[in-house]
CSV table of N, CA and C in Angstrom, one decimal:
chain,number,residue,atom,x,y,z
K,1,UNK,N,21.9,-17.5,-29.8
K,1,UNK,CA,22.5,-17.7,-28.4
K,1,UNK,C,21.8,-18.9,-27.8
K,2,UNK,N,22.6,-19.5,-27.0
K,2,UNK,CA,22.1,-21.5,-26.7
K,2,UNK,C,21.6,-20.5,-24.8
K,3,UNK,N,20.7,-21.5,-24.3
K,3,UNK,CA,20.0,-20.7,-23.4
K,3,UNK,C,21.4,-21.6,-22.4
K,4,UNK,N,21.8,-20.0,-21.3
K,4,UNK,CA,22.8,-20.6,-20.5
K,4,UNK,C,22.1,-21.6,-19.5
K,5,UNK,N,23.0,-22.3,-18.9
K,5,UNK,CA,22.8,-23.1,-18.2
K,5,UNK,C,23.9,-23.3,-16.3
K,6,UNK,N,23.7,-22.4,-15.8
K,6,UNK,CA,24.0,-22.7,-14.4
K,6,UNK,C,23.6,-23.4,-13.4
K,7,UNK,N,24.0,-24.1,-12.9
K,7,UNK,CA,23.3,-24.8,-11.8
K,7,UNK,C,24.4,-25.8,-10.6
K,8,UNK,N,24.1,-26.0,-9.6
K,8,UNK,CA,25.0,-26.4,-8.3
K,8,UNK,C,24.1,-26.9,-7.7
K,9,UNK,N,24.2,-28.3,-7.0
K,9,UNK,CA,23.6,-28.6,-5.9
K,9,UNK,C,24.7,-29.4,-5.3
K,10,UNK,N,24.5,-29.2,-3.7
K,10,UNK,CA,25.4,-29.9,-2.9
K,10,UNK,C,24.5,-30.0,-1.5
K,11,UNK,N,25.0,-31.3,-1.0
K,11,UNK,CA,24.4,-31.9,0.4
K,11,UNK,C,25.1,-32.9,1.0
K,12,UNK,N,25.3,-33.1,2.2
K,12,UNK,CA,25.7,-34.0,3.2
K,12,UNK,C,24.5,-34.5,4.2
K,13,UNK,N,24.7,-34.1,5.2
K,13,UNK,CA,23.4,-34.4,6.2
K,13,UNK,C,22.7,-33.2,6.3
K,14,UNK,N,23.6,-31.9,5.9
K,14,UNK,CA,22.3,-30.9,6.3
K,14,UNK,C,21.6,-30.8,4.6
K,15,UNK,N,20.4,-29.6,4.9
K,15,UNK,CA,19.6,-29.7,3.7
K,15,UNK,C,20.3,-29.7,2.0
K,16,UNK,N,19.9,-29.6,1.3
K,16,UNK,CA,20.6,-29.8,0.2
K,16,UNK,C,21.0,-28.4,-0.2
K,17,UNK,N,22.5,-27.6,-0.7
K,17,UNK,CA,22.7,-25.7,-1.2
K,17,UNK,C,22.4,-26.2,-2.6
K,18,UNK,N,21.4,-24.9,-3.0
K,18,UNK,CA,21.0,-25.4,-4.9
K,18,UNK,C,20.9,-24.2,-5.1
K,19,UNK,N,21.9,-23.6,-6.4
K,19,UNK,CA,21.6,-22.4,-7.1
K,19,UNK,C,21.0,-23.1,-8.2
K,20,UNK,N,20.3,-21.8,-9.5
K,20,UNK,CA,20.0,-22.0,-10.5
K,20,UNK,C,19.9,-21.3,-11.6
K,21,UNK,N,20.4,-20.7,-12.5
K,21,UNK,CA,19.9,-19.6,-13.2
K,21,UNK,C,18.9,-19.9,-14.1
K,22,UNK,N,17.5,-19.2,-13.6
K,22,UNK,CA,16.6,-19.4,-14.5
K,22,UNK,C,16.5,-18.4,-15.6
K,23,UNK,N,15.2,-18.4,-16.4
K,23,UNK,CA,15.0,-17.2,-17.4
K,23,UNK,C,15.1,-16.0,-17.4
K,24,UNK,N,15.5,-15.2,-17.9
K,24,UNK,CA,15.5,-13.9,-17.7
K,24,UNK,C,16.3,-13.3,-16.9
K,25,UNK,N,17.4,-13.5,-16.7
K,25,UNK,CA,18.1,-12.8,-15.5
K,25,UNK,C,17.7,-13.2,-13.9
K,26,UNK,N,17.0,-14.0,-13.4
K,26,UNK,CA,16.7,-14.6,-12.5
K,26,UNK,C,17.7,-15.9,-12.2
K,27,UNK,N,17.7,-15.6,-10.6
K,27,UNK,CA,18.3,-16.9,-10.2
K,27,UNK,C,17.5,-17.7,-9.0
K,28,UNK,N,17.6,-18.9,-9.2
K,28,UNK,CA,16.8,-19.3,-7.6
K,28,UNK,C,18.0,-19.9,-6.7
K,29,UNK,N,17.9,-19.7,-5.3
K,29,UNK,CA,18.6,-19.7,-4.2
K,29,UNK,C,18.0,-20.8,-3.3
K,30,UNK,N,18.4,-22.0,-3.1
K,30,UNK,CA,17.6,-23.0,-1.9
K,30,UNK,C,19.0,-23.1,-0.9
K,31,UNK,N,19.0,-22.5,0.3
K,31,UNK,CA,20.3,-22.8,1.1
K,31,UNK,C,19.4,-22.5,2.5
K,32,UNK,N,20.3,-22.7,3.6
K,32,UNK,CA,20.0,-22.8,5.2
K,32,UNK,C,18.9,-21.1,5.1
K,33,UNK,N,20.0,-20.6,4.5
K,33,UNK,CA,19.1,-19.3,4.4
K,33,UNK,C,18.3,-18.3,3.5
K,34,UNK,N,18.2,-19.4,2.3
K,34,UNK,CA,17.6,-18.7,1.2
K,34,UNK,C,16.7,-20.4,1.1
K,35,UNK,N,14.9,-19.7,1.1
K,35,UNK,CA,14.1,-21.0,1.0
K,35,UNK,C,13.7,-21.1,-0.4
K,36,UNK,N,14.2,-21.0,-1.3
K,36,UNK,CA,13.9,-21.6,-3.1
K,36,UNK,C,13.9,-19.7,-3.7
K,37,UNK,N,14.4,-18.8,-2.3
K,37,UNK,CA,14.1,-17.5,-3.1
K,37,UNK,C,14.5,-17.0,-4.3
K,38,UNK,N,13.9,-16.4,-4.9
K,38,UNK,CA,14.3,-15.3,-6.6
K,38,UNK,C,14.8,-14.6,-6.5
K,39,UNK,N,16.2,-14.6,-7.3
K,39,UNK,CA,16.9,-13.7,-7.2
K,39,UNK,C,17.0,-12.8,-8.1
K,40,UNK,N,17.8,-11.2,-8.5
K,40,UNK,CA,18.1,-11.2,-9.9
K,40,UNK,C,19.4,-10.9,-10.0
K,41,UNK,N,20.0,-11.6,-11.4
K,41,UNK,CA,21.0,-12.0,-11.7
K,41,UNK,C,21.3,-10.9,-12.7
K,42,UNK,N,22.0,-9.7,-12.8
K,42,UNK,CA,22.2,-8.9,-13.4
K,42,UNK,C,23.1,-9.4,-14.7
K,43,UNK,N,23.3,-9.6,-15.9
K,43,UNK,CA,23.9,-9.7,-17.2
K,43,UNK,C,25.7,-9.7,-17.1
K,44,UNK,N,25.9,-8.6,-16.3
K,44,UNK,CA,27.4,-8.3,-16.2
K,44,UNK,C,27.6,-9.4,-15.4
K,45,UNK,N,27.0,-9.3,-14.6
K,45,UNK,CA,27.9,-10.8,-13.3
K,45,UNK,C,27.8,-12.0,-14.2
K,46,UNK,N,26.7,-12.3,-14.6
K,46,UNK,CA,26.9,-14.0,-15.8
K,46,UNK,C,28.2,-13.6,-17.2
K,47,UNK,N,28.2,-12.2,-16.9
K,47,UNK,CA,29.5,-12.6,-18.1
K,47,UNK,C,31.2,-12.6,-17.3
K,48,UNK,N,30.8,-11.8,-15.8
K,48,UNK,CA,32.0,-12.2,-15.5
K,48,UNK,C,32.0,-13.4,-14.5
K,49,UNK,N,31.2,-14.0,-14.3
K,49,UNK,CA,31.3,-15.6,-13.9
K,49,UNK,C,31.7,-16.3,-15.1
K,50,UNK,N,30.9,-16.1,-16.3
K,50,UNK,CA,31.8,-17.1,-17.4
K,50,UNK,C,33.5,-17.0,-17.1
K,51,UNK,N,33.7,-15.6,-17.6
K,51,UNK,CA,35.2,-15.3,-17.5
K,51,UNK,C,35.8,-15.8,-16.3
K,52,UNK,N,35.4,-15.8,-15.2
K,52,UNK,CA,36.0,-16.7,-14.1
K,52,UNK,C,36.1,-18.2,-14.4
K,53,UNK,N,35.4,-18.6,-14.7
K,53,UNK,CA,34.9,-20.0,-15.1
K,53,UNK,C,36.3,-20.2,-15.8
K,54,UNK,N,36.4,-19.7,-17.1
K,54,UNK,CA,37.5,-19.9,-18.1
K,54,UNK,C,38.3,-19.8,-17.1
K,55,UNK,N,38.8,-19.3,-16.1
K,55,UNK,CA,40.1,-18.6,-15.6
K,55,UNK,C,40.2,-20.1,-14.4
K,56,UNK,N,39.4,-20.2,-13.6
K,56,UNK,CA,40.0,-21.0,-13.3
K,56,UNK,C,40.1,-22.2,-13.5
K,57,UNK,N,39.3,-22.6,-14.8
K,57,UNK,CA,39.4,-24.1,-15.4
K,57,UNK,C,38.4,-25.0,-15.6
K,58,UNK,N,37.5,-25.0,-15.0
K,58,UNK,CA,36.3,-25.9,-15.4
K,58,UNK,C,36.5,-26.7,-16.3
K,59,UNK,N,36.3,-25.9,-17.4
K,59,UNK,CA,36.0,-26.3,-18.3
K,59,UNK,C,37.1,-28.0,-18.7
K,60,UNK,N,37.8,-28.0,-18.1
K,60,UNK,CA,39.0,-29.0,-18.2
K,60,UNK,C,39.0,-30.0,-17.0
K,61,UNK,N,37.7,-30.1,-16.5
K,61,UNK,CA,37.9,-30.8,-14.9
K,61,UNK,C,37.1,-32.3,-15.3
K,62,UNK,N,37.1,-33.3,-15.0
K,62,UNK,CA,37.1,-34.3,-15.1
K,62,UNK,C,35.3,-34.6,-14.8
K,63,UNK,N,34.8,-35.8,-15.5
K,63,UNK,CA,33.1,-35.9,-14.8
K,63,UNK,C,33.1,-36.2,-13.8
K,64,UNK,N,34.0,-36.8,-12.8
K,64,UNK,CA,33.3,-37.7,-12.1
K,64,UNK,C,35.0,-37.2,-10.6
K,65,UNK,N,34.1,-36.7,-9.6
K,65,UNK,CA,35.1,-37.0,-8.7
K,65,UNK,C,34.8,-37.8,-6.9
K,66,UNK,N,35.8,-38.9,-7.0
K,66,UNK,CA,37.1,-39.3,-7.2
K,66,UNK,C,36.7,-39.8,-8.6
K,67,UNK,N,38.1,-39.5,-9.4
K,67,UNK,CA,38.6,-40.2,-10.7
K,67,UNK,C,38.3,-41.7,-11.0
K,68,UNK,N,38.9,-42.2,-10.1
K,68,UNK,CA,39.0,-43.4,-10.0
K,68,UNK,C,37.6,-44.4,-9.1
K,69,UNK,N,37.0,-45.2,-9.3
K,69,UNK,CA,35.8,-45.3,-8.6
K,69,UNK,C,36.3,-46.4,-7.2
K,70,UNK,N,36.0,-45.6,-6.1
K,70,UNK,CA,36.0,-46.4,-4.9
K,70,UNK,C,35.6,-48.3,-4.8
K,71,UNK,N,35.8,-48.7,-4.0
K,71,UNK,CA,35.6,-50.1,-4.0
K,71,UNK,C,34.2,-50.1,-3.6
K,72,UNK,N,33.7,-49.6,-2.7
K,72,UNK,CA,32.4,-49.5,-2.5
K,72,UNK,C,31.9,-48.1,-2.0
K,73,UNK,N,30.6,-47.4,-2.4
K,73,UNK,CA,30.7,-46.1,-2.3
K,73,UNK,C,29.6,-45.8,-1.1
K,74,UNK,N,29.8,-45.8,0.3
K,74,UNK,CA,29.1,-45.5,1.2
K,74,UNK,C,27.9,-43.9,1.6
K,75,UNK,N,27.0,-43.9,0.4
K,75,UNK,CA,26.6,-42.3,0.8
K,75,UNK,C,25.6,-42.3,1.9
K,76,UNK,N,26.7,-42.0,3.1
K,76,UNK,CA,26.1,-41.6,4.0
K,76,UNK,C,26.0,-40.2,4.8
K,77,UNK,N,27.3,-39.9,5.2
K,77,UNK,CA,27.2,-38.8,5.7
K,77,UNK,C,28.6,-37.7,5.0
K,78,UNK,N,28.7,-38.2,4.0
K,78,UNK,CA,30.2,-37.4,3.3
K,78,UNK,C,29.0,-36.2,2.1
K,79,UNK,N,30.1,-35.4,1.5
K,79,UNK,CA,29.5,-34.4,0.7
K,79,UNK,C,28.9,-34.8,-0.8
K,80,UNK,N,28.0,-34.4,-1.3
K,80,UNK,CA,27.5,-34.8,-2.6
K,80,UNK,C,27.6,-33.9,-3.1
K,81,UNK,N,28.0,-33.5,-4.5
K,81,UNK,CA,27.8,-32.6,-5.2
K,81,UNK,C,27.9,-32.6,-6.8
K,82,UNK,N,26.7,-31.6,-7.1
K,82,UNK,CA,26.9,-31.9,-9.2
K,82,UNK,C,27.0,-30.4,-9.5
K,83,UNK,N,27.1,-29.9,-10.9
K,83,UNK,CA,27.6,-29.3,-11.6
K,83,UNK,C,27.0,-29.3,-12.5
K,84,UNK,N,26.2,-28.4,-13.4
K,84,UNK,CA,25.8,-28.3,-14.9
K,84,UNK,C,26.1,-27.1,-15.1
K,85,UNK,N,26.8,-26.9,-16.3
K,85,UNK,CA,27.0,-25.2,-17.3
K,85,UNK,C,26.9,-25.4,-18.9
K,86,UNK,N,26.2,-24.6,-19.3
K,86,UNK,CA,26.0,-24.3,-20.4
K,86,UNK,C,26.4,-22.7,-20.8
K,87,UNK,N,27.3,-22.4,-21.4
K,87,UNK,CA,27.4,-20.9,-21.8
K,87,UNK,C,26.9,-21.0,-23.1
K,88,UNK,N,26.8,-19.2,-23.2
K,88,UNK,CA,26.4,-18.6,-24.4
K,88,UNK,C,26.8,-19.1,-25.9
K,89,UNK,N,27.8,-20.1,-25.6
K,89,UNK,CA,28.0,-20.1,-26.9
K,89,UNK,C,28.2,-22.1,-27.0
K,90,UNK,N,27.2,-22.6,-25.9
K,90,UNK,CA,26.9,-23.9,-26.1
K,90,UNK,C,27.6,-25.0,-25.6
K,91,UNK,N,28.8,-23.8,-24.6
K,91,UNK,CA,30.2,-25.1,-24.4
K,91,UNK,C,29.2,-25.9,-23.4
K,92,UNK,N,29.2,-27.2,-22.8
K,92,UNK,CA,29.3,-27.2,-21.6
K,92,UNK,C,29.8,-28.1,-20.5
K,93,UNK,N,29.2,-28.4,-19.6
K,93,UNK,CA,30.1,-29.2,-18.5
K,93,UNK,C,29.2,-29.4,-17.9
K,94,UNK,N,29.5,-31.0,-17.4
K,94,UNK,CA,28.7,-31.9,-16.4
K,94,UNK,C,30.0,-32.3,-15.4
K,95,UNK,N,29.6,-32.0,-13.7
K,95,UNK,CA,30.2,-33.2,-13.3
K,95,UNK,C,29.8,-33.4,-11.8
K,96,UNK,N,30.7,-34.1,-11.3
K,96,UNK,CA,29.7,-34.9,-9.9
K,96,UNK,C,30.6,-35.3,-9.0
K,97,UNK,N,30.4,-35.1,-7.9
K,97,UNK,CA,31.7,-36.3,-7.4
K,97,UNK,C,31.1,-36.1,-5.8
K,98,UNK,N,31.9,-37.1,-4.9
K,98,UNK,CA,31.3,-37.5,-3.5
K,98,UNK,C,32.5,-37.4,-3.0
K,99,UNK,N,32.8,-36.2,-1.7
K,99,UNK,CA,34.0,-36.3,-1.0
K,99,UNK,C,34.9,-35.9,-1.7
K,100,UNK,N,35.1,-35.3,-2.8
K,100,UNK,CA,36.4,-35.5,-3.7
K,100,UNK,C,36.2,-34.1,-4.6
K,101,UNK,N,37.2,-33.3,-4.5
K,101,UNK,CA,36.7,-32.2,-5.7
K,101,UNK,C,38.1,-31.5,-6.4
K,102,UNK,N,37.4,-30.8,-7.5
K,102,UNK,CA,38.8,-30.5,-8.7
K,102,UNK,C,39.2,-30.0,-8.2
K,103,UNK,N,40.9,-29.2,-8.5
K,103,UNK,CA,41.4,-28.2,-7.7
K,103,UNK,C,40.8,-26.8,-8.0
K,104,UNK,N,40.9,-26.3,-7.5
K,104,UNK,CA,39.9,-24.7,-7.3
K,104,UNK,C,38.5,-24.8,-7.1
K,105,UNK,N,38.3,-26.1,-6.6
K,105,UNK,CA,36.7,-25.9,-6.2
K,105,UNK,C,36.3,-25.1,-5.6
K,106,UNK,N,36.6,-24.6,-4.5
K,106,UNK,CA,36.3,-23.6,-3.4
K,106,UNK,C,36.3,-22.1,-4.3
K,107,UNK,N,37.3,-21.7,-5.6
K,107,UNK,CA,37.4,-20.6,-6.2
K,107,UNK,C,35.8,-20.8,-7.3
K,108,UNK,N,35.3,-21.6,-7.8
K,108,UNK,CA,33.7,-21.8,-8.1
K,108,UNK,C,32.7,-21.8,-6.8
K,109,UNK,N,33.1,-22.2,-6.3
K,109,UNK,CA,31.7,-22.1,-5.4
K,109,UNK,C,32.3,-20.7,-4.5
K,110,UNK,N,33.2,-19.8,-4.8
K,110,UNK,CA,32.8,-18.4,-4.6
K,110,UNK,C,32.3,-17.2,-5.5
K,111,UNK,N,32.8,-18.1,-7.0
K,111,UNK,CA,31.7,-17.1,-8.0
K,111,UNK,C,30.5,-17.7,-8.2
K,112,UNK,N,30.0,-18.4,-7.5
K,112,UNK,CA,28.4,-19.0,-7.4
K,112,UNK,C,28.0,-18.4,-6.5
K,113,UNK,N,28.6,-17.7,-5.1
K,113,UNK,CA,28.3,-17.3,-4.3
K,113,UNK,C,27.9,-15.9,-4.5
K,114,UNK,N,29.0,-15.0,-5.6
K,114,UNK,CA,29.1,-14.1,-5.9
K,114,UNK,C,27.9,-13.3,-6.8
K,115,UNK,N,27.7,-14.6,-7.6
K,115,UNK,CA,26.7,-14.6,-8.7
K,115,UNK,C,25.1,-14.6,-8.3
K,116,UNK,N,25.3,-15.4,-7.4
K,116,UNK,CA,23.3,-15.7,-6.6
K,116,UNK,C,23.2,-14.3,-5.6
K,117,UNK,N,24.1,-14.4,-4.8
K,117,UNK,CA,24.2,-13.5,-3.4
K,117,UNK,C,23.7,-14.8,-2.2
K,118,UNK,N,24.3,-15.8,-2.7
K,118,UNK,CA,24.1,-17.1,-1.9
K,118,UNK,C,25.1,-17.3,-0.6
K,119,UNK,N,25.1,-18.4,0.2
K,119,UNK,CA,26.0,-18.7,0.8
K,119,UNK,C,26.7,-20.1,0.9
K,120,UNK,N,26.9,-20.9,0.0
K,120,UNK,CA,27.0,-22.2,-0.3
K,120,UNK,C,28.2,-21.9,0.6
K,121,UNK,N,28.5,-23.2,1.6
K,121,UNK,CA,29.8,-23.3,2.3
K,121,UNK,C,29.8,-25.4,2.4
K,122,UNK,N,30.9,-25.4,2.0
K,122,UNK,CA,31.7,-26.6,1.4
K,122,UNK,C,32.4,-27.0,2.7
């Protein structure tokens, strides 16, 4: 089994929201209201986050959003956000994008939400 790999960070002007799934059924939580806290990540929720994952698509979503690269890319006060997954069976996915996001973004960052007991809000 390839060791999974979950992970989100996102920021604008306020602090940066960062889940993580570490070893062991542990997650770490850095948001307005979780300060880098330990979570635990029970087995069944990472298998039904994968299965959400498949369901709404990820896995088919593009590296980089916007697609297309701006003329000049001002990071100032717009949204940042990256993406790493690794599942059990090695698939995985990178991606990133500023101000711009896949369709059903909001439907992942509520099984991230669901997954940590986080509150990432987009």
């Amino acid at each position: 089994m390839k060791k999974e790999v979950i992970f989100y960070s996102g920021f604008s002007m306020e602090p940066p929201e960062q889940v993580e799934l570490l070893e062991n059924n542990k997650g770490k939580v850095l948001t307005e209201s979780f300060d880098g806290d330990i979570v635990d990540v029970p087995d069944y929720k990472i298998l039904s986050f994968w299965d959400r994952i498949e369901e709404i698509g990820v896995w088919k979503w593009s590296k980089k959003y916007p697609v297309k690269e701006p003329e000049l890319q001002q990071m100032t006060d717009g949204y940042t956000w990256e993406l790493k997954l690794r599942d059990r069976n090695g698939r995985t996915k990178y991606c990133s994008g500023y101000m711009s996001f896949p369709r059903k973004f909001k439907d992942l960052i509520r099984e991230l939400n669901n997954l940590f007991g986080s509150n990432i809000r987009i």
